[in-house]
Each structure stands twice: as structure tokens, then as C-alpha cells.
Short mmCIF file of C-alpha atoms and ligand atoms in Angstrom, two decimals:
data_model
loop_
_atom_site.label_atom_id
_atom_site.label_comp_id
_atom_site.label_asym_id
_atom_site.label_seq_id
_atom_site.Cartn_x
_atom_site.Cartn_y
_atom_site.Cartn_z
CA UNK A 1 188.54 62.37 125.68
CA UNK A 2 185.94 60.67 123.41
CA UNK A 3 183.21 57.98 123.71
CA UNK A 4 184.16 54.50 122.96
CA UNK A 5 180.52 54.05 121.53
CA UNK A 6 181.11 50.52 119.61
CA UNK A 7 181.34 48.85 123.42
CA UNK A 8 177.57 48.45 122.31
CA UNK A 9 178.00 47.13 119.35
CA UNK A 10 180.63 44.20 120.87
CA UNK A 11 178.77 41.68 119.97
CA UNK A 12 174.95 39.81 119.14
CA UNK A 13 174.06 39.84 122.48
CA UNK A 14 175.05 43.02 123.53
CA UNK A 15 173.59 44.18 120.30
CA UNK A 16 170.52 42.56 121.18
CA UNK A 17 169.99 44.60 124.46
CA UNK A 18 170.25 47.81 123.24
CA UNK A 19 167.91 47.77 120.72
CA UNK A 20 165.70 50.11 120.47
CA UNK A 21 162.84 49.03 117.32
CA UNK A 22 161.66 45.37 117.31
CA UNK A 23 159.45 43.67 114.41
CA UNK A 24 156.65 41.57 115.57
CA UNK A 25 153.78 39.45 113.72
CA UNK A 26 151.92 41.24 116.29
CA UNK A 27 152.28 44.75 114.58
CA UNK A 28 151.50 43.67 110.58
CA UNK A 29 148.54 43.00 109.07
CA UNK A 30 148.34 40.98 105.78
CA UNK A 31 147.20 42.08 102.60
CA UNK A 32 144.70 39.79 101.01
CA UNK A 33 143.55 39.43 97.02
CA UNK A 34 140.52 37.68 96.29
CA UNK A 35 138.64 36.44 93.16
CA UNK A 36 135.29 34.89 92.11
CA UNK A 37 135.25 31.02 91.83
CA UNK A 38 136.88 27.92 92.90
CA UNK A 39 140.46 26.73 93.51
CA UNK A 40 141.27 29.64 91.41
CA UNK A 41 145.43 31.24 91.76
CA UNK A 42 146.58 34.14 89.73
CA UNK A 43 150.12 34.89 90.34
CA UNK A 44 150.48 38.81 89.81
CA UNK A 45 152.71 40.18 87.63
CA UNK A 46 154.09 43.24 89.16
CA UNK A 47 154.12 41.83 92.33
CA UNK A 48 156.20 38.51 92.23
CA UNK A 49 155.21 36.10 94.72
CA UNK A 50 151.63 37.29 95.83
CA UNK A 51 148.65 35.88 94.18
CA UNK A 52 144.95 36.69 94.00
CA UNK A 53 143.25 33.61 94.95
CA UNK A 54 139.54 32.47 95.65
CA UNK A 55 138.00 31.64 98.59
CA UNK A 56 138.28 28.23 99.48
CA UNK A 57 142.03 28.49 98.29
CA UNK A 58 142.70 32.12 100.70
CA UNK A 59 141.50 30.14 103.68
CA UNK A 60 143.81 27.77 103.49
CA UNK A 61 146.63 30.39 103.72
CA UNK A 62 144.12 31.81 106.43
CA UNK A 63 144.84 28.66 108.39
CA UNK A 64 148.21 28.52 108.19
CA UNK A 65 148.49 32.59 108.84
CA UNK A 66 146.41 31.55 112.18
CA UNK A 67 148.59 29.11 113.40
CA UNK A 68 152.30 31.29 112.05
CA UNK A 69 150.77 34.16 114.58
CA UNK A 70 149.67 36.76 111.94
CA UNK A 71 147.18 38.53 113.77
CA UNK A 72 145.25 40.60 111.13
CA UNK A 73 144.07 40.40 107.40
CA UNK A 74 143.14 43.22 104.96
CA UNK A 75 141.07 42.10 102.25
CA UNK A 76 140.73 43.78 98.76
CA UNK A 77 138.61 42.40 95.78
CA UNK A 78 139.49 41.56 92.06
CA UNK A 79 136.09 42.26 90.36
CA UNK A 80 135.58 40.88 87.21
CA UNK A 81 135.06 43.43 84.34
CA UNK A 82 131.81 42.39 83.74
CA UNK A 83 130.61 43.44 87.38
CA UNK A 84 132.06 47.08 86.80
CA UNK A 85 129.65 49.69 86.70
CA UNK A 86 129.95 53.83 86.71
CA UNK A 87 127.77 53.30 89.97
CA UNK A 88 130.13 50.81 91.27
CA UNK A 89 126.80 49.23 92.44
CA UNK A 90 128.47 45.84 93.02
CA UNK A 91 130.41 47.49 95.98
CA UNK A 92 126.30 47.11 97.70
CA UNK A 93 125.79 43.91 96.70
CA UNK A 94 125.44 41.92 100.12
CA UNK A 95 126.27 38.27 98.28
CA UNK A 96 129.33 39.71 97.17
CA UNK A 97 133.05 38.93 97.00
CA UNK A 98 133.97 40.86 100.20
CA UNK A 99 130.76 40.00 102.59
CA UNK A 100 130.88 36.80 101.36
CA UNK A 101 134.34 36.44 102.34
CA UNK A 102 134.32 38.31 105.40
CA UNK A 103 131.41 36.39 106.93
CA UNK A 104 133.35 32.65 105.86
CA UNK A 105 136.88 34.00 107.39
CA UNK A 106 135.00 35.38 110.46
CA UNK A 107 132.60 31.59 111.01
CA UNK A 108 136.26 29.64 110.92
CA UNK A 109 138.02 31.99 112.42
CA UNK A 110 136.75 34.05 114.84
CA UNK A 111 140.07 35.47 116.35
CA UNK A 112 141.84 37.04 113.27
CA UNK A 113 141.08 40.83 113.15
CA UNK A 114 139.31 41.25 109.75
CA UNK A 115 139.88 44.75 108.23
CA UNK A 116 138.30 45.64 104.71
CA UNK A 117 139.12 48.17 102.50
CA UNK A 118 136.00 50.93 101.86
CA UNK A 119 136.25 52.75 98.64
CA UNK A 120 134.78 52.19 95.23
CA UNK A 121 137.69 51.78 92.78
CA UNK A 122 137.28 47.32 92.96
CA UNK A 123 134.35 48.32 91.36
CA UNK A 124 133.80 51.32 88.97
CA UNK A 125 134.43 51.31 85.62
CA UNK A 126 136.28 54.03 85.99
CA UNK A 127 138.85 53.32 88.34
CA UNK A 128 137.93 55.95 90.00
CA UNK A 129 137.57 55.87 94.31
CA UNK A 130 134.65 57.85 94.06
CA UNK A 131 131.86 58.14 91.36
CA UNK A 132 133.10 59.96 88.52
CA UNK A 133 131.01 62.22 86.73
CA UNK A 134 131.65 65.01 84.00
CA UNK A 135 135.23 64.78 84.78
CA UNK A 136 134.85 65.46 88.65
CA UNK A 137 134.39 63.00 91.35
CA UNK A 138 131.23 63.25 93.38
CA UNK A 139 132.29 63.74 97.12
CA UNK A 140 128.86 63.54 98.66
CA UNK A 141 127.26 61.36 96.23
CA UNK A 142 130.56 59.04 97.23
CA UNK A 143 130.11 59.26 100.64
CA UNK A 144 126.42 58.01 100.96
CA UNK A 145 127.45 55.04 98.94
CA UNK A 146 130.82 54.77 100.77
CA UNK A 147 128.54 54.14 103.96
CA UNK A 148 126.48 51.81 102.94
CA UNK A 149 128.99 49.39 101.92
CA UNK A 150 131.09 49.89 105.53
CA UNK A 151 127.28 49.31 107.23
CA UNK A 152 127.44 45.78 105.02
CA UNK A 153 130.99 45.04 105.61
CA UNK A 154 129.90 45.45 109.69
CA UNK A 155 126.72 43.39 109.16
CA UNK A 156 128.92 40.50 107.72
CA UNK A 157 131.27 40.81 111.02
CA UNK A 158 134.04 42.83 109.75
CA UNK A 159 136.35 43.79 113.00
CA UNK A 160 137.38 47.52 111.22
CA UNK A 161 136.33 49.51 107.88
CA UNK A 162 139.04 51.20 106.55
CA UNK A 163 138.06 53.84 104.12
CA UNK A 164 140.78 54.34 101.54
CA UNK A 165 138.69 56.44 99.42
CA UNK A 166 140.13 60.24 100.60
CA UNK A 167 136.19 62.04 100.19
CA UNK A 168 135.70 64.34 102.85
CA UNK A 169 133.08 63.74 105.57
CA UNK A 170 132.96 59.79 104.90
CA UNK A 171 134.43 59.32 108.45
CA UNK A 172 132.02 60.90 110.36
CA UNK A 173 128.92 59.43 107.85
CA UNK A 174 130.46 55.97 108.48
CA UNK A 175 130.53 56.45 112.17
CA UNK A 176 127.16 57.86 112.34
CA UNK A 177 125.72 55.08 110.16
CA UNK A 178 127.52 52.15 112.37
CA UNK A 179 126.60 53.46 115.81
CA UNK A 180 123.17 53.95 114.68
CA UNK A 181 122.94 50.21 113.54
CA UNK A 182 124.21 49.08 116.51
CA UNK A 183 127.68 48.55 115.24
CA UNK A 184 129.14 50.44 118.11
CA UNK A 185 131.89 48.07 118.27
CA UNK A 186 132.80 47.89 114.52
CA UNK A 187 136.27 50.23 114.05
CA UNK A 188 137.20 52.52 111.71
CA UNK A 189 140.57 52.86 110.78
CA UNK A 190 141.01 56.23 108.31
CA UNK A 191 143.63 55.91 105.29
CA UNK A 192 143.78 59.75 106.64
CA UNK A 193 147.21 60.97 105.09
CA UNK A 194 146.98 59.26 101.74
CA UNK A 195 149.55 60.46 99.19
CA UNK A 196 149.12 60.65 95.29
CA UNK A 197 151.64 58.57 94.67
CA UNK A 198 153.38 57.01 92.07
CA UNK A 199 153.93 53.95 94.07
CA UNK A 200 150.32 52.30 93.89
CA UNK A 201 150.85 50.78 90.22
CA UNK A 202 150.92 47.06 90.96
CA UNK A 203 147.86 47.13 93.08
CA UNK A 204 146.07 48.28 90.66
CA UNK A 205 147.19 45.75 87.99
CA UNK A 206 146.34 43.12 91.24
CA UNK A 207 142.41 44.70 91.06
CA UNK A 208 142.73 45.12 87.34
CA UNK A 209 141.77 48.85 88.39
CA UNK A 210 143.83 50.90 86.03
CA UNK A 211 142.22 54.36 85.83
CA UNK A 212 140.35 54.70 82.63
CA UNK A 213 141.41 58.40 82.46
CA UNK A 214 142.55 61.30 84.76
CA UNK A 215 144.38 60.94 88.32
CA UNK A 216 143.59 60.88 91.57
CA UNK A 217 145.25 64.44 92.42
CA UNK A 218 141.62 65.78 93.31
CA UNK A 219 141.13 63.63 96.47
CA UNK A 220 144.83 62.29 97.21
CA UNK A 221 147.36 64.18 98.95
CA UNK A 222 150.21 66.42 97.05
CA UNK A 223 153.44 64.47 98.01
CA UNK A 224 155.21 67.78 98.41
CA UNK A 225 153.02 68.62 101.20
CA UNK A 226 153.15 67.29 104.94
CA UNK A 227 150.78 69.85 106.80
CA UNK A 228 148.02 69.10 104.99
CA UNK A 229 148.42 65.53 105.76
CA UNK A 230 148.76 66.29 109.28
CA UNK A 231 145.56 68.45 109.09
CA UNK A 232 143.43 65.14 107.62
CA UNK A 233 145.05 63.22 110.32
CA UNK A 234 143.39 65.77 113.18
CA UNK A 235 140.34 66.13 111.13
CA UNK A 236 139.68 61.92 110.78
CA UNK A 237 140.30 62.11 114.82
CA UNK A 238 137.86 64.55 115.93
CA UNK A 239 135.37 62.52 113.27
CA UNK A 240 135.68 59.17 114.90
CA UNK A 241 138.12 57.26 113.43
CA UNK A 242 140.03 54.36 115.40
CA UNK A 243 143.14 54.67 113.95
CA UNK A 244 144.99 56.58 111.24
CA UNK A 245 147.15 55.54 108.78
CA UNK A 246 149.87 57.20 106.41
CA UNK A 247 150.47 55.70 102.96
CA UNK A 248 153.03 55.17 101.51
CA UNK A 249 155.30 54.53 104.43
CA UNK A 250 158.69 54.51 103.12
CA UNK A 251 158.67 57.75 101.52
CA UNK A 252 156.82 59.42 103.91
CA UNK A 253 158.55 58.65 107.34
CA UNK A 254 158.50 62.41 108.41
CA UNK A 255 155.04 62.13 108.18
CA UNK A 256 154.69 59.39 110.35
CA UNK A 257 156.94 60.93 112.78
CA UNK A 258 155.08 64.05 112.83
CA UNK A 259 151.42 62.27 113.59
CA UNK A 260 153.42 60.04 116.40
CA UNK A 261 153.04 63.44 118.48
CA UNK A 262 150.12 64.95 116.81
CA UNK A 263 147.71 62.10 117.89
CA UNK A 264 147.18 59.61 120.96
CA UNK A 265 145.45 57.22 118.55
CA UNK A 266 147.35 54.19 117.10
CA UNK A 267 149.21 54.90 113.59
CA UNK A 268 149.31 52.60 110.96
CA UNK A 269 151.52 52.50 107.92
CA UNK A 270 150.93 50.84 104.71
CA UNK A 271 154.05 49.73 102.82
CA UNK A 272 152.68 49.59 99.44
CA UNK A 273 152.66 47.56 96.63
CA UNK A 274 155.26 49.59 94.67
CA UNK A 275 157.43 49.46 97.61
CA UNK A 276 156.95 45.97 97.91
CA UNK A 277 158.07 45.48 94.16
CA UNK A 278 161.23 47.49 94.09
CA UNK A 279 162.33 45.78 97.10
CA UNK A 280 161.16 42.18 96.08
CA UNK A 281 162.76 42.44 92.51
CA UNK A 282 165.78 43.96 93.77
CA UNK A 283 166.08 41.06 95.70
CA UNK A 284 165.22 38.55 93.50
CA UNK A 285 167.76 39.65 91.26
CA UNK A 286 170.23 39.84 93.75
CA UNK A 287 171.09 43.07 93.54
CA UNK A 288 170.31 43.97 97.12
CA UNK A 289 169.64 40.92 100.23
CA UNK A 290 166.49 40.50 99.91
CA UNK A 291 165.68 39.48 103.85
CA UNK A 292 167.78 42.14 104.95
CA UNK A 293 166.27 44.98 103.05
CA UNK A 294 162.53 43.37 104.05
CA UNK A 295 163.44 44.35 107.70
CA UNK A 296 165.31 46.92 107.78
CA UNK A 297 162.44 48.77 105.36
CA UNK A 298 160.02 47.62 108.36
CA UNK A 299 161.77 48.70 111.05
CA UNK A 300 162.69 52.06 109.35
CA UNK A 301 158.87 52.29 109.76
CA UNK A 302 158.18 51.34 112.81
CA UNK A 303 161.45 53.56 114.25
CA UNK A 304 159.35 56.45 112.56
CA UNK A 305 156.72 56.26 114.69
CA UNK A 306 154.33 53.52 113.05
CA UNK A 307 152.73 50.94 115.61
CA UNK A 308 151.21 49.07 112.84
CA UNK A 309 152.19 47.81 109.46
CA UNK A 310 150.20 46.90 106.07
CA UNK A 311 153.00 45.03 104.69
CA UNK A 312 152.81 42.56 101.59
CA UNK A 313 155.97 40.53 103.10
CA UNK A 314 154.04 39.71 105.97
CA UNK A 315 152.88 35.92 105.28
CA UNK A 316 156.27 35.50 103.43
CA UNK A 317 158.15 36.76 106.80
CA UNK A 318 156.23 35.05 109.23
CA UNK A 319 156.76 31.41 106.85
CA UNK A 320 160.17 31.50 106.91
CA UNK A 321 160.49 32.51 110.72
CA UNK A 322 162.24 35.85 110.03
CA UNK A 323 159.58 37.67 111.83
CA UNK A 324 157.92 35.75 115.22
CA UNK A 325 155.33 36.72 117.39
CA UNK A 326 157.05 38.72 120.98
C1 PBG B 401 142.22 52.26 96.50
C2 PBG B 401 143.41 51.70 97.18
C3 PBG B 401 144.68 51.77 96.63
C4 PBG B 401 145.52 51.10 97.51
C5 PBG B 401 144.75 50.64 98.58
N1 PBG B 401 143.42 51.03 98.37
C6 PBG B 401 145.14 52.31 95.33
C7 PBG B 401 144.81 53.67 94.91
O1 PBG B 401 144.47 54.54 95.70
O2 PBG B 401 144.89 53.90 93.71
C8 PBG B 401 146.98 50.95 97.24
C9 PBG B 401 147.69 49.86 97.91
C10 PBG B 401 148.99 49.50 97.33
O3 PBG B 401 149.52 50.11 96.38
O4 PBG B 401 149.53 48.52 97.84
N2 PBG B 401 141.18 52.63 97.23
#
């Protein structure tokens, strides 16, 4: 005796029963680039098809994202070099890129869940997360700086702070600092298991935020290692955060898996920009489908355990109607 097992696989409908993963607008967020100035578009190199763009110009997308379905924007700065400082002091500066920008997407419109990215690297000289000093970087000095810029983010109606920064302590600081403001409401969501990866190149030639020298070994995670990640995952819990995330996301599905039963909280994923690339210019070039590839990278992800998704194909997915809202 054996199984005839392909009776499921008969045909689209059947097919479309039994399946198990399903890819909604509902579970990505979209990555967002913005620069100074006016009707401004920079088409980035490593990443083919995204663009940093200005205000004005990223709420038109904005609109159109709205009415698509996407349900949630992260938003990361392009600082001119000019504005880069060892103290990263223009990460405080409330007329900046992000509060500006946070407070204008939140006025026209209120219903998409803002998210912004905490950590210092938009803005130090350095390139550095933290602030860099005699070859180490500063956790605690970090961390008070780290908070004030999530307390400004809140004050400018950001929905959820996401610190990307890997310092220890910042999550409970951040907390502390919000509820005391009366920002009860404002979320955190922890880049908790954050990986030293090799994969983050093309975002930083998006922020212009190559490091000037060293790595980020000191604060990231080793990629050989998975129960240290799980540790920061139970660690960013038990000091408030909303929601933990694992980056990468294709590389690190065990990960992913693991946290699904480690935590009750919801678990994000951030397909990177280096995993957008190598799937985008495979695609392009036609060595692999490009469409194809897209979802079955996000559903690889989601099958892992991942409830949420960072993903750079999101706007691209949801304008060609490969992706709808269930
Ligand atoms: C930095 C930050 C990085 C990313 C998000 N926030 C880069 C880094 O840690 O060097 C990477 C995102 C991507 O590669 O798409 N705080």
C-alpha cells in the first residue's frame, strides 16, 4: 500500500484549499527612504527599483500605498553629509527629516501604522549605530541618546519605535522614558535578534552610511550563533518590547522558527536589502522568475514562523496585484 498524496495537488483549486501559508498586504510593512528638499528622486544603485525620495514626492506613493491596502510604513533617513556629526546630534533635532515626516504622514493619514527606525547610524559620521569613541562604541552613552530620539519620534505621533541599534538596556530606557511622558500607547518593536551580516550593504549605500572603519561585530549578533539570539529575544520581552523581530529573514529561518515557540508576542522579519538585491537582479536578468521567487522568498518566511514582514517588494507587489489584502 502507499499514499496517493498528489490527489491534493489535482488541480488550482484543490491546490488552493490545502494551503497552508498565505501572503497578505496585511502582514508587510514598507520600507521608506527619505531626503531633504523638494520633488527630489534618487534611484539607488544597489537596489534597482527603490528610490529615496523627499517628502512631498513619498506622500504621493503614501497615497497610493493607502488606497493598494499596505497597512504599515517604516521610515529611514538619508542625511546629508554635512548634517553628520560624531554625536549624531541631528538624530535630536525635533525639525528634522524623520519628525518632520512622521508628523506630515500621520496629519494626512491618520490610519497607516507609522514605524521609525531608532538608532544613530543616519546620522554619525561614523557609521556607527552607537557613538563611537576610542575604537569602542559607547553602550550607555548610546542609550540615553537612543531615548531621546524614540521620546521625539512619539511626540511627532509615531505608532511604534523600533530600535535597530543592538545596545543593551535601550528597551527598557525607551519604555521607561515613553510611559513616563505619557506615551503609554506608543509601541516598541525590538530589532532583538539582529545578525552581523553581510547582507545589509545596499542599505547602507541607500543612507550613504558606509562605516568609516571597523564592523559592527561588537553589538550585532555572530551568524553562527542561534541561542544567543534567542536569549535577546527573551531579554527584549521581559523589557517591554511589543514585538520582536529577526533580521535577516532568509538566512535565518531556524531562528524565526525557534522564537515562534519561545515567545507569545508577534514576530517580525525583515527581508533585507541584500536579499532584496540578489533576488531583484536575478530577476531582472532573467536568470530566475522574478514574481515567483518574490513569493515564494515571503512565504518561506512567513511558513517559518514570521507574522510580519519588512519587505522592500512590498509597494512593487501590492501595484501589480500579486499580493492583495485577505
Ligand atoms: C541600522 C540599520 C540597518 C538596517 C536597518 N537599520 C543596517 C545596519 O545595521 O548596518 C538594514 C536594513 C537592510 O539592509 O535592509 N541601524
Amino acid at each position: 500500500m502507499f499514499n496517493r498524496n498528489r490527489k491534493l495537488r489535482k488541480n488550482q483549486s484543490i491546490r488552493d484549499l490545502v494551503q497552508e501559508t498565505n501572503i497578505s498586504l496585511n502582514d508587510l510593512i514598507c520600507p521608506i527612504f527619505l531626503i531633504d528638499g523638494k520633488n527630489k528622486t534618487e534611484e539607488i544603485s544597489s537596489m534597482s527599483g527603490i528610490y529615496r525620495k523627499s517628502l512631498d514626492l513619498q506622500l504621493i506613493d503614501i497615497q497610493e500605498m493607502v488606497s493598494l491596502g499596505i497597512k504599515s510604513i517604516i521610515l529611514f533617513p538619508s542625511i546629508s553629509k554635512s548634517k553628520k556629526t560624531k554625536d549624531a546630534r541631528e538624530a535630536l533635532n525635533p525639525s528634522g527629516l524623520i519628525p518632520k515626516s512622521i508628523k506630515s504622514i500621520k496629519r494626512k493619514f491618520p490610519n497607516i501604522v507609522v514605524i521609525s527606525d531608532i538608532a544613530l547610524d543616519p546620522y554619525n559620521s561614523d557609521g556607527h549605530d552607537g557613538i563611537y569613541k576610542d575604537g569602542i562604541i559607547l553602550n550607555d552613552e548610546t542609550v540615553k541618546i537612543l531615548t531621546k530620539q524614540a521620546l521625539l519620534h512619539a511626540k511627532s505621533g509615531v505608532d511604534f519605535v523600533s530600535p535597530s541599534d543592538m545596545m543593551d538596556g535601550r528597551i527598557f530606557e525607551i519604555r521607561n522614558s515613553l510611559d513616563k511622558n505619557g506615551f503609554e500607547y506608543t509601541g516598541i518593536i525590538s530589532y532583538s535578534a539582529k545578525f552581523a551580516s553581510s547582507l545589509y550593504g545596499p542599505f547602507r549605500d541607500a543612507l550613504n552610511s558606509e562605516l568609516k572603519q571597523g564592523d559592527k561585530k561588537t553589538y550585532q549578533i555572530n551568524p553562527a550563533n542561534s541561542r544567543e539570539a534567542l536569549k535577546e529575544i527573551i531579554d527584549d520581552e521581559s523589557e517591554g518590547a511589543d514585538m520582536v523581530m529577526i533580521k535577516p529573514a532568509s538566512l535565518y529561518l531556524d531562528i524565526i522558527h525557534q522564537a515562534k515557540n519561545l515567545t507569545l508576542l508577534p514576530i517580525v522579519a525583515y527581508q533585507v536589502s541584500g536579499e532584496y538585491s540578489m533576488i531583484k537582479t536575478a530577476g531582472d536578468e532573467k536568470f530566475i522568475n522574478l514574481d515567483g521567487a518574490i513569493l515564494e522568498s515571503l512565504l518561506s518566511i512567513k511558513r517559518a514562523g514570521a507574522d510580519l514582514i519588512i519587505s522592500y517588494f512590498t509597494y512593487y507587489l501590492a501595484k501589480n496585484k500579486l499580493v492583495s489584502n485577505s
